Structure formats: structure tokens, C-alpha cells
């Protein structure tokens, strides 16, 4: 097999045997360390030159020289030089470019939003201008803070465009699927969000990384994102990392300077491992509970939370009032329809009214005229703690408590910017589903002597691994670290670290593949309470495993805006389902006959006291 070759500036140089090391891991810059030498000082590497590693004609690694340490072997032979080099991959191009529009002197902002109106009779949305969208494109919808989204749509869901026209379209839960039933037209301004993370990545390369020699043909669309505004302290690399996190993606720049922005399940390893494959050695398994989670606190943006509005009448003496709930965020204060300035009590002055976060009291400034019986005070606010959604797995908590002799609770706190409460709850369930168990971390070594394709291993690849001697049943693992070292300058040895794939594929993708979660009931809002979703009412979910033909009973008679998720697991029957009188029955109640299949139903309450289906049911079969 060919020896490893190091090139600097396109010229092959002499590498000192045993000094070559490449280190690559997810989320970090891959680096190459090597010592090269020149007997007559005929070359001198400089920072910024290209440095490449080849195996024959195959380029394994490429980047630029980031650090040079120059040494002479002896003082008697000053022309003999050795250079200890550190190379870093091309992502460094984007570490020193920032999200700032130099030409216009302002931060970069990316938005692709379209105002629309909804026609319930045809399930059609009409935008005020040409939207440029095609069938299969993904979008979200938003409503004015003081308005309501058209019935049938949910601000926490990504939809697919169907029946696209110049300024009209319909929305579906699946690509090319049936249009969502629009129940009513909604109120005030409504917005179609068409911004995609991958489009923003491409725009950043043009707007903030001009003249950098990077290709973008491998940039996938990614998640639908709201309006993005970065400040001058955010590097382009940091911005792309944020977009990758939102999308459940990873990003890297390959040896040919092509930028990849792709799902974490994008590539597979060139080979698998089994108990008898003989293409690896020094196999080890680490099992740990260090990041175990069976109870999740999901923090969402305040603008995803429904608000409370309370009215008070003056009496000629009162200067403070007690709200029904403690204040988490104040939205507005008005007297007789006139907006009043407000601030945090004891922290600021010269305002008309004051509130204190975490209390239910609102106070009037002493300089304000005391309200009389003819005055009306209106306070609009969001409840304290309502931006944190709590979810847990009671069964795992109980079994853990029995095994460990303690509470069994392993809590985790997670930020979920840009998504609604319902999706945050789903994310929390998914996080728990994949983090409540003990995780397997696999380490092994391989080389070109036992596996000819070993040099093609990269962080981010998915690999099938099985080893019965270590009690590792066949499963999919994500490679997160790869190290390469030369052995005597003759061949390459590769070290690999991999982890259970569900730890890294992203909770959104994992949730979609799981379709139902593992919990029996849920509430949204402060712990133990049912609170607002958007501008509607409460939200809850039910999980039911069928043991007979079953009528699904509503947990309560709904109010307008309430949200209900029902997850049905088919039993051995197969069995059929129906819904009680609290449900409008104009929806498909057929479910798969396969035992173990999970079907999810999504309902929203209306003012007639019934649950109405938001979309068609969604089913997944399990082997």
C-alpha cells in the first residue's frame, strides 16, 4: 500500500516518521500535526499555505498551515531544518468573518415572510405578494400577538406547500399530502414564514464571507427559521453552527473546500463491525449515566406563550391591584384605552405603573391620578413560569428510584428558541426517550492492514456495530471522533470513538421517527398547571394501548383554542376505535391493524365545546 504523503503549497515534503497525527471530532476543527524536514533548507513553510495529506492519489485531509515551529538539528549543520507544523481545516475561513454588512454598516438580517389571508371554504392561503414557493417547500405560520391564527393551523408545526400558485397555496402535514382543513379565517395579521436555514447559510457566504473559495452545492435546506438578526460579535462559523443546531444538522468543509450543511444521518461509514469481522482491534465499551435525563424542563420564547388580560375599575382610593396570576412578563397597561408606561418596581422610576416579576401585584405611581369608578384599568401579561414546559417519564423515575434508593429523578433544562409549546413538549419527550437509558460509547482501532477503507472514516458517519462478547447487539452508532497516525511512515492507524446514534441525530428527527413518545399524559405550562398555547387555551395529551374495541373519551369538554394530542397503540386484536360525543366525527378514525403501530391524532377545541381534528392522523409501524 502507498505511504502517506504530506504536501505543502502543492509540493511533496519529507515527513519525519511517527510524527503525523490527525484529530477530527464533531463540532470542532480537524487538525493535522506533523514534523517535516529539509536537509538543505530548500523550503520554509509559512502560515497560510495549503497543507494536504494523501494516501497515494487519494486526498485524506486538507487545510492551511496555522502554526510553524522552526528548528535546526544541530548547530554544526544549520542548514538542516525541521518544522513542527499545525494545520487546521478550511472552516477557519469562517472563524474570522463576521455577520456584519460592511457596505451598509449594519448587522445582517434575513427574513422571508409573507402576509396572508385564509379562506376556510377552500382551505387556501392567499399572500399579499408573489411567494415564489413550490410544492414540497416547508413553511411555518405565525399570527399577530393580539390576533388569532386561522383555525386548523398550528404555529409550532412545519407544513409542506401543496397546490402552489403565484400568490396562493395550501398546506399539508406531508409532502404531496392532503391539504389541512382550515376551520376559520383567524384575526389580524397572519404571516407565512418561508425562511430556510440552508438558504441563510448560502446567503452568509455571499454577504459576510466574500472572496472565500468555498462551494455550497452540498448545503441542504434545513429547518424553517423565523427572522434572523445577528450582531457584529457573531462569526459566520458561529452563525452556521446555530443554524445547524436548529435544523438537527452538522456542517463541515471537506478537503476540496466544499461546505456541507447536512442532516446528522447524511453519510454512512465505509464498513461495519461484527463479532467475527476481524477488521478492528482494541475494542472497548463505556457505559455511563452522566447525561441521563428522565424529566425535562423546556424553556421556550415568551412570544410563544398565550397571555392573560384582566380589567379593574377604580374606586377613588386604590393604588394597587392583585392579578389572578403572578407576572412572568408584562405586555401592556392601559387606562380608559390609553397605553401607559410601566417598569419593574423598585428598579426604575418615572413610570405610570409598576410590576414585580414573580408577584401578582401591580402598583400605580404616586404621581398618577388615583382611578375613580369611571376609570378602567386593563393589564395584559404572561404568567410567571409559563415559558417553561415540564415533562417526565414516571415509569423510568419509579424504576430508577427502586434501583438506586433515591428519588429516581434526573432533570435536565433545555432551551428551545423559536418553537412553540406543543413542539417543545414533543422535544422534551424525545430527549427523555433517548437519554433515560444508559448510553454505550464504543472505542476501537483499525488500520489499512485489516480494513482497506479505514482511511475513509470521518466524524459524522453512521456505522453498524455489533460485538456479542461485549454484550453489544447490532445497532447504529454515530462516529464522533477519528484520529489518524502514521506507523513508521509506512501506513496509517485509525482510532475511532462512536456513540449510540440517537444521542446525536437531533430530537426533532428522533421525535418524528418515534411518533408518540413514551409518556402517559402531559400538561403544558407551569408544573401541574394547564396554560395557554399561542392565544388559545390549554393543551394535554393521552396515550392509549388497545386491548379491545375502544371509544376514546375526551378528558374534558374543551374551550376555544384548547389543544389535545391522542396517541393510539394498536393491540393484538386488531381493534377499532371511535370517539365520544365531545369530538366532531368528521375525520378518519381508521388505524393500522399491525400490532404495535402508533397513530397520532391532533385536535383543537372550538367554541361549540367540541374537539375538531386539525389534520389527518399520522401512523408509524414498529417491528
Steps between C-alpha positions, in 0.01 A plus 500: 500500500623856432676698768325807646608817318503854636487795259552866586401757242455213253858370544575165661715537813684249716302413812686362802367145562280464806417874527180512292174536694154606382224571751138553394183514710146624460463871566873571499759596242698201371875549548814342357830495687816390326875564502657550156864549419737642237867403487604818320233747614364503146151576624355684795126444577303814582167559668211501255644250252289203398593176677366167374518132595483239225480121491629437150277714277224523763487825695412417862527840663561861398522838668746781551809538714402672823824476698869442416777415746839508327796301642853409396620147564847607617688827510769336284247448219296821505352438157327181615155609607205336668161666517232396747176597328139535609240505222131580540212425265328753276228587754752756627407712198173575678639546852628850418207622290212660687127554445534864407405675177815703439359682198195628686642513853242284675447146632377232263128424508321219315124480464265341249149563630172547315178646640204279411126462535322166538188371326338221708267405214791391278779443757704753299749762622547812285815708547503875441789458254648223289652243737728311259439170681466160335316184596701313761657812655475518879355800684363613835220737588480778758228733626494854640557501877152644555333289233428133437639263242244356261338191646658173389858627490757486779797735537718220641479275192697505176264453203558399139375719217244340266291646217745789464403792275655841451351643820285208621580169665372234733683331785541131580663298777674283242668574169235466229238406759148620566451866583441593865137588568477876571220549753483880520678805357676613818540864601743786440825448310620147425843417360635216289863432603705364209854568630713182480823448692694375196400803294635721777828303501540563127419868547761530775771376264408782261425778747758440773763264357566660163804374306539189714547204257215285631240298311138471614351225280471270806301744713161344577192709582470418870237632738253782451631792704348829608657836420870491590703799617861452605726753665856585408638265768369189323743333263371333185617165641298559819196603297515183288539291817184659641309428179630142505382454859151625417483265201643192671787526249876498509731702279857468381727596211666213318848471354380656172362810677137394459273605786262228617187596696322169538292281736698310757389181328647612167782251451574139591836353591682301230482179704327339799630314806383161620618240750679309225589764241866528603536855367567668836676450834524649851120513526357658816157602626432778747153507655406813690206681655682836506242671278193294598174698486153376594343839576542797267440872548461655155537879486332668200481860381249722679329586172390137471292533817134604522428806709255599773292819493336632816279806553466708817272794587626781722335591831661834578756359746666180374853541356589131475318198364544123527504299180365147472848365427857599571668700224768343283500764226304822482358582156293818542317723748225738392251732669179581313659367183815717531830310518704570814873461560601229745820371659636262763414612852792645703732465200378795293308822557293760315258243362123489540480141623734239646509123526734257671591179321369199689230688693134569422502868596493800268558847650417853393763775516425761773502776236217338307141605558316244717247306294131564564192292427492643148853375422587158359846346541595217260812289570634254242774259609638148477500268799812447710667172399279446195799506265632176653335174393551202728485137394622178659496122473336380820571134428875558464504725807333223701732224378807718553386585853459130579844415361689790660308558822437868432242718323595357162467846343761615251399845376639695208436857382490571126457820302257478207506840326273558204255214558163482672389324814357195326822433309707568813298236682563256215872582512504441874340159456754413231795611712379282786435203270862495384677622814327307777695187419866425561699602194762289322820668388714282271873539441713293265806510276540392141756543223555433135653162577162361613254741334589648163241780528600607852644830377150601379355519851374847595321655800128516433475166322252238621647156558341164580679341796442163669715307747335219693806450723448851642118466506465753218211393278494624141412869491574830330772717649609849412875550455593811694881482511761371254876515551759404238866430569776364281680181598867540412403716206378187319127469571221663704340396827149637573338541840120537517248604766129449435180545698140375480366687197182633663714714727602715205244474219299785651189487717269629228598226254493242778152610606367475146641147471355400838150647440344486843759523775487293815292698744145443615379857547631849480431858588642819361600800710615530858539164673162342563303772320332521163572832332480673165637387167533801268185703555286198574441300814657191658668196348517138608571158354378144547675171422282191467596137426207303360392173660148506350285708265508836675312830511743784573366725777587868508686600817266802527265714295732741316496876471600690186875468435565193720733240348483122537742231376384137506746214435345158430711181509336206318466182703505135389133506392510689271254741659300799378446840658228764512473833682240620750252786457757767591668442162383623163500171307581641156847337488655165417501259797657205317830387650754236385421141596865420573563435869724771646415760235462846653250753360506865607191726492515879542187693607416861583205614708233733360237724655234231440663287771630232263843378394566555129773316309785730397644254248482142381629235746865398467606135542832317538546122505750337735658160444 
